[in-house]
PDB file of C-alpha atoms in Angstrom:
ATOM      1  CA  MET A   1     118.396 103.499  94.036  1.00 51.00           C
ATOM      2  CA  SER A   2     115.069 104.000  92.305  1.00 51.00           C
ATOM      3  CA  GLU A   3     115.598 100.775  90.452  1.00 53.00           C
ATOM      4  CA  VAL A   4     115.744  98.845  93.759  1.00 53.00           C
ATOM      5  CA  ALA A   5     112.602 100.547  95.095  1.00 52.00           C
ATOM      6  CA  ALA A   6     110.657  99.651  91.984  1.00 50.00           C
ATOM      7  CA  THR A   7     111.524  96.009  92.244  1.00 48.00           C
ATOM      8  CA  GLU A   8     110.621  95.798  95.872  1.00 50.00           C
ATOM      9  CA  SER A   9     107.216  97.470  95.394  1.00 49.00           C
ATOM     10  CA  THR A  10     106.135  95.089  92.612  1.00 52.00           C
ATOM     11  CA  THR A  11     107.221  91.787  94.183  1.00 54.00           C
ATOM     12  CA  GLU A  12     104.611  89.882  96.343  1.00 52.00           C
ATOM     13  CA  SER A  13     105.502  87.876  99.339  1.00 53.00           C
ATOM     14  CA  PRO A  14     104.901  84.073  99.099  1.00 54.00           C
ATOM     15  CA  SER A  15     102.245  84.282 101.862  1.00 53.00           C
ATOM     16  CA  GLU A  16     100.239  86.867 100.017  1.00 53.00           C
ATOM     17  CA  ALA A  17     100.288  84.968  96.704  1.00 54.00           C
ATOM     18  CA  SER A  18      99.021  81.663  98.339  1.00 59.00           C
ATOM     19  CA  THR A  19      96.142  83.428 100.241  1.00 71.00           C
ATOM     20  CA  ALA A  20      94.711  84.965  96.974  1.00 79.00           C
ATOM     21  CA  ARG A  21      91.584  83.080  95.881  1.00 78.00           C
ATOM     22  CA  LYS A  22      90.264  82.503  92.494  1.00 85.00           C
ATOM     23  CA  ARG A  23      86.845  83.956  91.469  1.00 92.00           C
ATOM     24  CA  ARG A  24      84.065  81.526  92.202  1.00 94.00           C
ATOM     25  CA  LYS A  25      82.016  79.997  89.456  1.00 95.00           C
ATOM     26  CA  VAL A  26      78.563  81.385  88.850  1.00 97.00           C
ATOM     27  CA  ARG A  27      75.974  79.665  86.917  1.00 97.00           C
ATOM     28  CA  GLU A  28      72.181  80.189  85.917  1.00 97.00           C
ATOM     29  CA  GLY A  29      69.690  77.428  85.743  1.00 98.00           C
ATOM     30  CA  VAL A  30      66.110  76.328  86.435  1.00 98.00           C
ATOM     31  CA  VAL A  31      65.008  74.635  89.717  1.00 98.00           C
ATOM     32  CA  THR A  32      63.827  71.080  88.996  1.00 98.00           C
ATOM     33  CA  SER A  33      63.272  69.855  92.545  1.00 97.00           C
ATOM     34  CA  ALA A  34      62.593  71.723  95.732  1.00 96.00           C
ATOM     35  CA  GLY A  35      61.340  68.862  97.995  1.00 95.00           C
ATOM     36  CA  MET A  36      64.323  68.791 100.364  1.00 96.00           C
ATOM     37  CA  ASP A  37      64.781  71.091 103.383  1.00 96.00           C
ATOM     38  CA  LYS A  38      67.167  73.805 102.596  1.00 96.00           C
ATOM     39  CA  SER A  39      68.190  72.289  99.370  1.00 97.00           C
ATOM     40  CA  ILE A  40      67.266  72.455  95.697  1.00 97.00           C
ATOM     41  CA  VAL A  41      68.233  70.810  92.508  1.00 98.00           C
ATOM     42  CA  VAL A  42      69.186  73.229  89.662  1.00 98.00           C
ATOM     43  CA  THR A  43      69.474  72.077  86.043  1.00 98.00           C
ATOM     44  CA  VAL A  44      72.056  74.055  84.126  1.00 98.00           C
ATOM     45  CA  VAL A  45      72.158  73.838  80.335  1.00 97.00           C
ATOM     46  CA  GLU A  46      75.385  74.660  78.590  1.00 96.00           C
ATOM     47  CA  ARG A  47      76.131  75.110  74.841  1.00 96.00           C
ATOM     48  CA  VAL A  48      79.448  73.508  73.846  1.00 97.00           C
ATOM     49  CA  ARG A  49      81.070  73.394  70.388  1.00 98.00           C
ATOM     50  CA  HIS A  50      81.768  69.924  69.333  1.00 97.00           C
ATOM     51  CA  ALA A  51      85.530  69.353  68.830  1.00 97.00           C
ATOM     52  CA  ARG A  52      85.311  67.466  65.558  1.00 97.00           C
ATOM     53  CA  TYR A  53      81.978  68.654  63.930  1.00 97.00           C
ATOM     54  CA  ASN A  54      82.074  72.239  65.175  1.00 97.00           C
ATOM     55  CA  LYS A  55      78.335  71.992  65.836  1.00 97.00           C
ATOM     56  CA  PHE A  56      76.929  73.226  69.099  1.00 98.00           C
ATOM     57  CA  VAL A  57      75.722  70.546  71.626  1.00 97.00           C
ATOM     58  CA  LEU A  58      73.616  71.030  74.655  1.00 97.00           C
ATOM     59  CA  ARG A  59      75.082  69.601  77.838  1.00 97.00           C
ATOM     60  CA  THR A  60      72.880  69.319  81.007  1.00 98.00           C
ATOM     61  CA  LYS A  61      74.041  69.230  84.543  1.00 97.00           C
ATOM     62  CA  LYS A  62      72.281  68.857  87.839  1.00 98.00           C
ATOM     63  CA  LEU A  63      73.613  70.927  90.691  1.00 97.00           C
ATOM     64  CA  TYR A  64      72.718  70.471  94.273  1.00 98.00           C
ATOM     65  CA  VAL A  65      72.308  73.908  95.807  1.00 98.00           C
ATOM     66  CA  HIS A  66      71.939  75.226  99.343  1.00 97.00           C
ATOM     67  CA  ASP A  67      68.692  77.429  99.858  1.00 96.00           C
ATOM     68  CA  GLU A  68      68.919  78.725 103.348  1.00 94.00           C
ATOM     69  CA  ALA A  69      65.405  80.471 103.325  1.00 94.00           C
ATOM     70  CA  ASN A  70      63.721  77.684 101.313  1.00 94.00           C
ATOM     71  CA  ASP A  71      62.539  80.469  99.026  1.00 95.00           C
ATOM     72  CA  ALA A  72      63.076  79.006  95.406  1.00 95.00           C
ATOM     73  CA  GLY A  73      60.312  76.790  93.968  1.00 95.00           C
ATOM     74  CA  VAL A  74      60.117  74.425  91.002  1.00 97.00           C
ATOM     75  CA  GLY A  75      60.446  76.348  87.648  1.00 96.00           C
ATOM     76  CA  ASP A  76      62.167  79.388  89.074  1.00 97.00           C
ATOM     77  CA  ARG A  77      65.311  80.696  87.199  1.00 98.00           C
ATOM     78  CA  VAL A  78      68.058  81.102  89.774  1.00 98.00           C
ATOM     79  CA  ARG A  79      71.732  82.242  89.878  1.00 98.00           C
ATOM     80  CA  VAL A  80      74.096  80.029  91.948  1.00 97.00           C
ATOM     81  CA  MET A  81      77.641  80.387  93.158  1.00 97.00           C
ATOM     82  CA  GLU A  82      80.227  77.805  93.990  1.00 97.00           C
ATOM     83  CA  THR A  83      80.944  77.298  97.643  1.00 96.00           C
ATOM     84  CA  ARG A  84      82.692  74.949 100.084  1.00 96.00           C
ATOM     85  CA  PRO A  85      81.291  71.515 100.375  1.00 97.00           C
ATOM     86  CA  LEU A  86      78.221  71.655 102.608  1.00 96.00           C
ATOM     87  CA  SER A  87      77.279  67.968 102.456  1.00 96.00           C
ATOM     88  CA  LYS A  88      78.143  64.939 100.399  1.00 97.00           C
ATOM     89  CA  THR A  89      76.762  66.426  97.306  1.00 96.00           C
ATOM     90  CA  LYS A  90      75.999  70.151  97.794  1.00 97.00           C
ATOM     91  CA  ARG A  91      78.793  72.535  96.595  1.00 97.00           C
ATOM     92  CA  TRP A  92      76.603  75.497  95.499  1.00 98.00           C
ATOM     93  CA  ARG A  93      74.381  78.135  97.015  1.00 97.00           C
ATOM     94  CA  VAL A  94      71.634  80.418  95.835  1.00 97.00           C
ATOM     95  CA  VAL A  95      72.746  84.050  95.051  1.00 96.00           C
ATOM     96  CA  GLU A  96      69.480  85.340  93.778  1.00 96.00           C
ATOM     97  CA  ILE A  97      66.183  84.332  92.186  1.00 97.00           C
ATOM     98  CA  LEU A  98      66.059  85.805  88.630  1.00 97.00           C
ATOM     99  CA  GLU A  99      62.540  84.927  87.621  1.00 96.00           C
ATOM    100  CA  ARG A 100      59.698  83.125  89.380  1.00 96.00           C
ATOM    101  CA  ALA A 101      57.747  80.383  87.854  1.00 91.00           C
ATOM    102  CA  ARG A 102      54.379  81.338  86.359  1.00 88.00           C
TER     103      ARG A 102
END
């Protein structure tokens, strides 16, 4: 009887398994453009090891980010989080401003 109870408590129903979401991606980068309304462009630099030469290569990506308060300025370091599509290109939103530009 205890064996049956143990198996029932550990199994998940199919509806619970499908509703569980993955953790959202979080990136840090520098604001390169803040000319749009409620939108900024953040440049993220990533160090990736080359597959053949085992040397580190810098890869740069531009992310279009939603900034609801128009708070971030050019040169600020920000933390951004992945979100649902907000427009044709915006899929990220500002979580916090880590460092202001001098």
